[in-house]
Tab-separated table of C-alpha atoms in Angstrom:
chain	number	residue	atom	x	y	z
A	1	UNK	CA	-35.339	7.895	1.603
A	2	UNK	CA	-38.733	7.414	3.172
A	3	UNK	CA	-39.141	7.875	6.900
A	4	UNK	CA	-40.641	5.207	9.102
A	5	UNK	CA	-44.020	6.945	9.050
A	6	UNK	CA	-44.009	6.963	5.242
A	7	UNK	CA	-43.467	3.226	4.809
A	8	UNK	CA	-46.665	1.420	3.875
A	9	UNK	CA	-46.801	-1.959	5.566
A	10	UNK	CA	-48.138	-4.987	3.750
A	11	UNK	CA	-51.103	-6.838	5.296
A	12	UNK	CA	-48.730	-9.487	6.635
A	13	UNK	CA	-46.449	-6.878	8.218
A	14	UNK	CA	-49.399	-5.171	9.888
A	15	UNK	CA	-49.989	-8.366	11.850
A	16	UNK	CA	-46.323	-9.064	12.574
A	17	UNK	CA	-45.663	-8.976	16.339
A	18	UNK	CA	-42.017	-8.048	15.755
A	19	UNK	CA	-42.252	-4.268	15.449
A	20	UNK	CA	-40.094	-1.588	17.017
A	21	UNK	CA	-41.275	1.532	18.838
A	22	UNK	CA	-40.982	3.489	15.576
A	23	UNK	CA	-43.604	1.238	13.928
A	24	UNK	CA	-41.114	-0.538	11.670
A	25	UNK	CA	-41.822	-4.190	10.929
A	26	UNK	CA	-38.683	-6.243	11.607
A	27	UNK	CA	-38.564	-9.019	9.018
A	28	UNK	CA	-34.826	-9.532	8.334
A	29	UNK	CA	-32.502	-11.381	10.723
A	30	UNK	CA	-28.740	-11.442	10.279
A	31	UNK	CA	-26.956	-14.135	12.246
A	32	UNK	CA	-23.193	-14.285	12.674
A	33	UNK	CA	-22.411	-17.980	13.038
A	34	UNK	CA	-18.681	-17.518	13.613
A	35	UNK	CA	-16.239	-14.805	14.571
A	36	UNK	CA	-13.456	-16.575	12.668
A	37	UNK	CA	-12.259	-15.440	9.253
A	38	UNK	CA	-9.687	-16.794	6.814
A	39	UNK	CA	-8.948	-13.318	5.401
A	40	UNK	CA	-7.235	-10.373	7.078
A	41	UNK	CA	-8.627	-7.511	5.017
A	42	UNK	CA	-6.742	-4.372	5.929
A	43	UNK	CA	-9.811	-2.132	6.276
A	44	UNK	CA	-11.541	-4.702	8.485
A	45	UNK	CA	-8.918	-6.284	10.742
A	46	UNK	CA	-5.641	-4.994	12.068
A	47	UNK	CA	-4.141	-8.408	11.411
A	48	UNK	CA	-3.028	-8.656	15.033
A	49	UNK	CA	-6.201	-10.137	16.504
A	50	UNK	CA	-8.317	-12.992	15.202
A	51	UNK	CA	-11.607	-14.264	16.589
A	52	UNK	CA	-12.570	-12.526	19.835
A	53	UNK	CA	-16.046	-13.927	20.504
A	54	UNK	CA	-17.394	-17.417	20.999
A	55	UNK	CA	-19.620	-19.244	18.571
A	56	UNK	CA	-22.602	-21.376	19.490
A	57	UNK	CA	-23.651	-24.831	18.397
A	58	UNK	CA	-25.829	-25.243	15.323
A	59	UNK	CA	-28.717	-26.354	17.530
A	60	UNK	CA	-28.485	-23.180	19.613
A	61	UNK	CA	-28.502	-20.878	16.592
A	62	UNK	CA	-31.396	-22.818	15.091
A	63	UNK	CA	-33.410	-22.545	18.281
A	64	UNK	CA	-32.966	-18.770	18.341
A	65	UNK	CA	-33.789	-18.452	14.651
A	66	UNK	CA	-36.900	-20.596	15.023
A	67	UNK	CA	-38.189	-18.235	17.727
A	68	UNK	CA	-37.423	-15.182	15.583
A	69	UNK	CA	-39.266	-16.773	12.661
A	70	UNK	CA	-42.312	-17.416	14.870
A	71	UNK	CA	-42.376	-13.632	15.440
A	72	UNK	CA	-42.447	-12.726	11.768
A	73	UNK	CA	-38.891	-12.952	10.436
A	74	UNK	CA	-38.978	-13.783	6.715
A	75	UNK	CA	-35.348	-13.461	5.691
A	76	UNK	CA	-32.324	-14.989	7.409
A	77	UNK	CA	-28.796	-14.069	6.349
A	78	UNK	CA	-25.876	-16.083	7.718
A	79	UNK	CA	-22.741	-14.003	8.201
A	80	UNK	CA	-19.494	-13.951	10.144
A	81	UNK	CA	-16.578	-13.739	10.323
A	82	UNK	CA	-16.570	-16.135	7.394
A	83	UNK	CA	-19.608	-18.442	7.638
A	84	UNK	CA	-18.252	-20.988	5.150
A	85	UNK	CA	-15.678	-21.946	7.777
A	86	UNK	CA	-18.448	-23.688	9.748
A	87	UNK	CA	-18.291	-27.396	8.937
A	88	UNK	CA	-21.980	-27.712	9.809
A	89	UNK	CA	-23.080	-24.850	7.540
A	90	UNK	CA	-24.841	-27.122	5.046
A	91	UNK	CA	-26.748	-28.820	7.862
A	92	UNK	CA	-27.749	-25.408	9.254
A	93	UNK	CA	-29.037	-24.297	5.849
A	94	UNK	CA	-30.934	-27.549	5.431
A	95	UNK	CA	-32.684	-27.031	8.774
A	96	UNK	CA	-33.511	-23.416	7.897
A	97	UNK	CA	-34.992	-24.482	4.568
A	98	UNK	CA	-37.520	-26.614	6.449
A	99	UNK	CA	-38.747	-23.703	8.590
A	100	UNK	CA	-41.896	-21.791	7.674
A	101	UNK	CA	-43.097	-18.313	8.547
A	102	UNK	CA	-46.374	-17.873	10.469
A	103	UNK	CA	-48.112	-17.526	7.082
A	104	UNK	CA	-46.636	-20.822	5.877
A	105	UNK	CA	-44.013	-19.385	3.531
A	106	UNK	CA	-40.444	-20.747	3.284
A	107	UNK	CA	-37.644	-18.524	4.493
A	108	UNK	CA	-35.474	-16.468	2.181
A	109	UNK	CA	-32.038	-17.806	3.221
A	110	UNK	CA	-28.886	-15.951	2.226
A	111	UNK	CA	-25.202	-16.063	3.061
A	112	UNK	CA	-22.531	-13.367	2.951
A	113	UNK	CA	-19.095	-14.813	2.269
A	114	UNK	CA	-15.652	-13.752	1.119
A	115	UNK	CA	-15.990	-16.496	-1.483
A	116	UNK	CA	-12.700	-18.235	-0.769
A	117	UNK	CA	-14.380	-21.594	-0.041
A	118	UNK	CA	-17.352	-21.107	-2.334
A	119	UNK	CA	-16.112	-23.131	-5.292
A	120	UNK	CA	-16.567	-26.461	-3.516
A	121	UNK	CA	-19.554	-25.473	-1.374
A	122	UNK	CA	-21.812	-23.702	-3.893
A	123	UNK	CA	-23.560	-26.833	-5.170
A	124	UNK	CA	-24.099	-28.454	-1.733
A	125	UNK	CA	-25.443	-25.176	-0.352
A	126	UNK	CA	-27.854	-24.828	-3.261
A	127	UNK	CA	-29.029	-28.416	-2.760
A	128	UNK	CA	-29.522	-27.739	0.977
A	129	UNK	CA	-31.902	-24.879	0.203
A	130	UNK	CA	-29.804	-21.694	0.201
A	131	UNK	CA	-31.651	-18.964	-1.692
A	132	UNK	CA	-29.037	-16.292	-2.329
A	133	UNK	CA	-25.304	-15.593	-2.184
A	134	UNK	CA	-23.482	-12.315	-1.555
A	135	UNK	CA	-19.713	-12.172	-1.983
A	136	UNK	CA	-17.591	-9.487	-0.322
A	137	UNK	CA	-14.990	-8.398	-2.860
A	138	UNK	CA	-13.199	-5.070	-2.649
A	139	UNK	CA	-11.171	-5.024	-5.872
A	140	UNK	CA	-11.178	-6.680	-9.273
A	141	UNK	CA	-7.504	-6.084	-9.915
A	142	UNK	CA	-5.777	-9.252	-8.647
A	143	UNK	CA	-2.802	-7.418	-7.144
A	144	UNK	CA	-4.975	-4.879	-5.338
A	145	UNK	CA	-7.291	-7.655	-4.152
A	146	UNK	CA	-4.412	-9.622	-2.629
A	147	UNK	CA	-3.030	-6.494	-1.014
A	148	UNK	CA	-6.412	-6.001	0.682
A	149	UNK	CA	-6.987	-9.620	1.762
A	150	UNK	CA	-3.315	-10.323	2.551
A	151	UNK	CA	-3.856	-13.829	1.138
A	152	UNK	CA	-1.814	-14.993	-1.861
A	153	UNK	CA	-3.898	-16.244	-4.780
A	154	UNK	CA	-7.158	-15.005	-3.288
A	155	UNK	CA	-8.547	-13.246	-6.381
A	156	UNK	CA	-8.670	-16.226	-8.786
A	157	UNK	CA	-9.980	-18.397	-5.955
A	158	UNK	CA	-12.899	-16.044	-5.305
A	159	UNK	CA	-13.599	-15.619	-9.018
A	160	UNK	CA	-13.838	-19.399	-9.403
A	161	UNK	CA	-16.217	-19.443	-6.434
A	162	UNK	CA	-18.514	-16.858	-8.015
A	163	UNK	CA	-18.626	-18.763	-11.279
A	164	UNK	CA	-19.227	-22.043	-9.459
A	165	UNK	CA	-22.173	-20.457	-7.656
A	166	UNK	CA	-23.635	-19.366	-10.981
A	167	UNK	CA	-23.188	-22.859	-12.369
A	168	UNK	CA	-24.907	-24.265	-9.262
A	169	UNK	CA	-27.999	-22.226	-10.098
A	170	UNK	CA	-27.614	-19.091	-7.988
A	171	UNK	CA	-28.913	-16.110	-9.938
A	172	UNK	CA	-28.394	-12.409	-9.320
A	173	UNK	CA	-25.304	-12.940	-7.176
A	174	UNK	CA	-24.388	-9.771	-5.317
A	175	UNK	CA	-20.823	-8.526	-5.018
A	176	UNK	CA	-20.293	-6.130	-2.101
A	177	UNK	CA	-17.421	-3.644	-2.330
A	178	UNK	CA	-16.577	-1.301	0.547
A	179	UNK	CA	-15.051	1.839	-0.944
A	180	UNK	CA	-12.332	3.860	0.789
A	181	UNK	CA	-10.982	6.997	-0.813
A	182	UNK	CA	-7.329	6.647	-1.739
A	183	UNK	CA	-7.443	2.926	-1.056
A	184	UNK	CA	-9.626	1.172	-3.634
A	185	UNK	CA	-11.748	3.914	-5.209
A	186	UNK	CA	-9.704	3.477	-8.392
A	187	UNK	CA	-11.638	0.192	-8.846
A	188	UNK	CA	-15.053	1.783	-9.464
A	189	UNK	CA	-14.963	1.708	-13.260
A	190	UNK	CA	-13.406	-1.762	-13.278
A	191	UNK	CA	-16.252	-3.011	-11.097
A	192	UNK	CA	-18.718	-1.557	-13.589
A	193	UNK	CA	-17.152	-3.687	-16.326
A	194	UNK	CA	-17.094	-6.669	-13.941
A	195	UNK	CA	-20.849	-6.364	-13.337
A	196	UNK	CA	-21.475	-6.342	-17.082
A	197	UNK	CA	-19.050	-9.104	-18.021
A	198	UNK	CA	-19.755	-11.531	-15.146
A	199	UNK	CA	-23.537	-10.982	-14.952
A	200	UNK	CA	-23.504	-10.065	-11.263
A	201	UNK	CA	-24.920	-7.199	-9.205
A	202	UNK	CA	-22.089	-5.028	-7.899
A	203	UNK	CA	-22.994	-3.057	-4.785
A	204	UNK	CA	-20.754	-0.279	-3.546
A	205	UNK	CA	-20.918	0.408	0.191
A	206	UNK	CA	-19.847	3.678	1.765
A	207	UNK	CA	-17.117	3.183	4.342
A	208	UNK	CA	-18.568	3.320	7.877
A	209	UNK	CA	-16.842	3.783	11.246
A	210	UNK	CA	-16.930	0.074	12.067
A	211	UNK	CA	-13.315	-0.887	11.474
A	212	UNK	CA	-10.730	-2.289	13.875
A	213	UNK	CA	-8.223	0.276	15.208
A	214	UNK	CA	-8.548	2.582	12.199
A	215	UNK	CA	-9.558	6.220	12.305
A	216	UNK	CA	-12.657	6.882	10.186
A	217	UNK	CA	-13.171	10.314	8.709
A	218	UNK	CA	-15.785	11.756	6.307
A	219	UNK	CA	-13.026	12.366	3.766
A	220	UNK	CA	-12.601	8.595	3.368
A	221	UNK	CA	-16.206	8.187	2.158
A	222	UNK	CA	-16.834	7.977	-1.591
A	223	UNK	CA	-20.411	9.324	-1.954
A	224	UNK	CA	-23.191	7.960	-4.137
A	225	UNK	CA	-23.198	10.868	-6.593
A	226	UNK	CA	-19.505	10.429	-7.411
A	227	UNK	CA	-19.924	6.681	-7.960
A	228	UNK	CA	-22.836	7.241	-10.354
A	229	UNK	CA	-20.978	9.951	-12.283
A	230	UNK	CA	-17.936	7.743	-12.757
A	231	UNK	CA	-19.946	4.709	-13.835
A	232	UNK	CA	-21.781	6.850	-16.370
A	233	UNK	CA	-18.496	7.082	-18.255
A	234	UNK	CA	-18.777	3.333	-19.016
A	235	UNK	CA	-22.369	3.409	-20.203
A	236	UNK	CA	-25.383	5.509	-19.225
A	237	UNK	CA	-26.982	4.506	-15.921
A	238	UNK	CA	-30.646	4.832	-15.029
A	239	UNK	CA	-32.373	4.337	-11.658
A	240	UNK	CA	-34.265	1.102	-11.001
A	241	UNK	CA	-37.212	0.630	-8.669
A	242	UNK	CA	-36.393	-0.887	-5.250
A	243	UNK	CA	-37.273	-4.528	-4.733
A	244	UNK	CA	-38.813	-3.667	-1.348
A	245	UNK	CA	-39.429	-0.505	0.727
A	246	UNK	CA	-36.704	-1.572	3.180
A	247	UNK	CA	-34.046	-2.246	0.534
A	248	UNK	CA	-30.772	-0.615	1.532
A	249	UNK	CA	-29.280	-0.193	-1.943
A	250	UNK	CA	-30.170	2.440	-4.513
A	251	UNK	CA	-30.424	0.375	-7.696
A	252	UNK	CA	-29.148	1.377	-11.126
A	253	UNK	CA	-29.065	-0.384	-14.463
A	254	UNK	CA	-27.005	0.321	-17.558
A	255	UNK	CA	-29.045	1.650	-20.460
A	256	UNK	CA	-28.201	-1.319	-22.695
A	257	UNK	CA	-29.540	-3.777	-20.120
A	258	UNK	CA	-26.182	-5.347	-19.246
A	259	UNK	CA	-25.243	-5.223	-15.590
A	260	UNK	CA	-26.753	-3.860	-12.391
A	261	UNK	CA	-25.233	-1.579	-9.769
A	262	UNK	CA	-26.377	-0.991	-6.205
A	263	UNK	CA	-25.106	1.779	-3.951
A	264	UNK	CA	-25.523	1.503	-0.200
A	265	UNK	CA	-24.997	4.968	1.247
A	266	UNK	CA	-25.588	4.844	5.009
A	267	UNK	CA	-23.348	7.866	5.591
A	268	UNK	CA	-24.449	10.384	2.953
A	269	UNK	CA	-28.011	9.116	2.358
A	270	UNK	CA	-29.113	7.195	5.439
A	271	UNK	CA	-31.997	4.733	5.109
A	272	UNK	CA	-32.780	4.189	8.798
A	273	UNK	CA	-36.447	5.133	8.410
A	274	UNK	CA	-37.145	1.944	6.484
A	275	UNK	CA	-34.868	-0.401	8.434
A	276	UNK	CA	-36.272	-3.914	8.844
A	277	UNK	CA	-33.154	-5.572	10.282
A	278	UNK	CA	-32.049	-7.073	13.541
A	279	UNK	CA	-28.812	-8.924	14.263
A	280	UNK	CA	-27.664	-11.837	16.382
A	281	UNK	CA	-23.950	-11.983	17.158
A	282	UNK	CA	-21.923	-15.170	17.123
A	283	UNK	CA	-22.009	-15.320	20.925
A	284	UNK	CA	-25.778	-14.933	21.148
A	285	UNK	CA	-26.424	-11.217	21.676
A	286	UNK	CA	-29.093	-9.194	19.892
A	287	UNK	CA	-27.939	-5.985	18.248
A	288	UNK	CA	-30.756	-3.771	17.033
A	289	UNK	CA	-28.458	-1.550	14.941
A	290	UNK	CA	-24.934	-1.812	13.585
A	291	UNK	CA	-24.107	1.216	15.733
A	292	UNK	CA	-25.802	0.059	18.929
A	293	UNK	CA	-23.923	0.648	22.155
A	294	UNK	CA	-26.109	-1.845	23.962
A	295	UNK	CA	-26.479	-5.574	23.378
A	296	UNK	CA	-29.309	-7.793	24.574
A	297	UNK	CA	-28.165	-11.174	25.849
A	298	UNK	CA	-30.115	-14.214	24.647
A	299	UNK	CA	-27.486	-16.862	25.207
A	300	UNK	CA	-27.161	-16.305	28.964
A	301	UNK	CA	-30.869	-16.787	29.703
A	302	UNK	CA	-30.983	-19.812	27.408
A	303	UNK	CA	-28.062	-21.425	29.242
A	304	UNK	CA	-29.853	-20.753	32.531
A	305	UNK	CA	-32.847	-22.721	31.280
A	306	UNK	CA	-35.129	-20.066	29.806
A	307	UNK	CA	-37.991	-21.521	27.779
A	308	UNK	CA	-39.017	-20.383	24.316
A	309	UNK	CA	-41.725	-18.088	25.704
A	310	UNK	CA	-39.210	-16.253	27.894
A	311	UNK	CA	-36.743	-15.931	25.007
A	312	UNK	CA	-39.564	-14.682	22.794
A	313	UNK	CA	-40.343	-11.929	25.298
A	314	UNK	CA	-36.665	-10.941	25.446
A	315	UNK	CA	-36.608	-10.619	21.649
A	316	UNK	CA	-39.780	-8.506	21.653
A	317	UNK	CA	-38.370	-6.261	24.387
A	318	UNK	CA	-35.062	-5.775	22.566
A	319	UNK	CA	-36.854	-5.004	19.306
A	320	UNK	CA	-38.958	-2.312	20.957
A	321	UNK	CA	-35.697	-0.603	21.969
A	322	UNK	CA	-34.350	-0.429	18.398
A	323	UNK	CA	-32.769	2.933	17.675
A	324	UNK	CA	-34.539	5.403	15.385
A	325	UNK	CA	-31.337	6.053	13.404
A	326	UNK	CA	-27.573	6.169	13.567
A	327	UNK	CA	-25.598	9.337	14.278
A	328	UNK	CA	-22.553	8.993	12.016
A	329	UNK	CA	-20.774	12.311	11.541
A	330	UNK	CA	-22.668	14.106	14.293
A	331	UNK	CA	-20.964	15.742	17.301
A	332	UNK	CA	-20.472	13.219	20.058
A	333	UNK	CA	-20.771	10.167	17.796
A	334	UNK	CA	-19.098	7.115	19.310
A	335	UNK	CA	-18.150	3.953	17.468
A	336	UNK	CA	-19.832	0.761	18.700
A	337	UNK	CA	-17.842	-1.524	20.966
A	338	UNK	CA	-17.580	-4.210	18.244
A	339	UNK	CA	-16.139	-3.710	14.797
A	340	UNK	CA	-18.013	-4.945	11.732
A	341	UNK	CA	-16.221	-8.284	11.534
A	342	UNK	CA	-17.294	-9.059	15.119
A	343	UNK	CA	-20.921	-7.974	14.585
A	344	UNK	CA	-21.703	-9.725	11.314
A	345	UNK	CA	-22.621	-7.950	8.088
């Protein structure tokens, strides 16, 4: 992947004030709006502990997001936990849809969900202004899926949610699958058929050391090359051009034009040089990388009466401290203090 110095900024990005010390324009904000989740996926949670961090009011999240947008954020992804558990989610999306970037463009608003509540919420979310939907789904065999989620009847529920989202007008729905060797890697070919039959983009994600109380090892990672080789047994794959320089997934299409695959390989083929992302946790802390060991508190200063200008300076300062890259697999690597479910995907 290209390094930070090789990324060519667009004219808009060149004037974006939100840049890190490695000259990367930060245009994508991921906001966890709840630490709660209605699934207990075995690779994600131990099942013994639920939500550990507070969540803020809709008005507080919206204030933070509005300041980020004033600094050049173009894309906002709402995550969790499970964001569809928020009863005010539709109102939040509606407020976001009214925001404009400094150049007057509407935001690209996305949500990452496990899909369990999507069937009834897809149409209202589309009407509120949601742009895109990503569904986390780690098997297409119903029995395997329920073994992962530990929720009876979860597979048909999620499948109905995906189809309801398509009927509501969401196109190019992404399905994210975290692969673990010996756990769900037998689902790769089935996911290839799923992408073709359901007209969705299936994205395989290499397993990262972000889990709760589980020992990560390189042997658990299913690398990009193996995924491509196995999918080629269904139908020939060919590489597709990235949608943007900062896109995390390597894109592939089947030769007959049916189905798209993305492979996100942060372990074996890191893409840090083009990273455009920054995260806000459910309790109001900035994380500049999934693997950060330091968080930057926004909520505390806001509660103490900080104005927008002061919060803007805190965001700029945190962004300048964004890490150059992660260090997965290197000697001395330490997992971050929060697991993925408590950071927000």
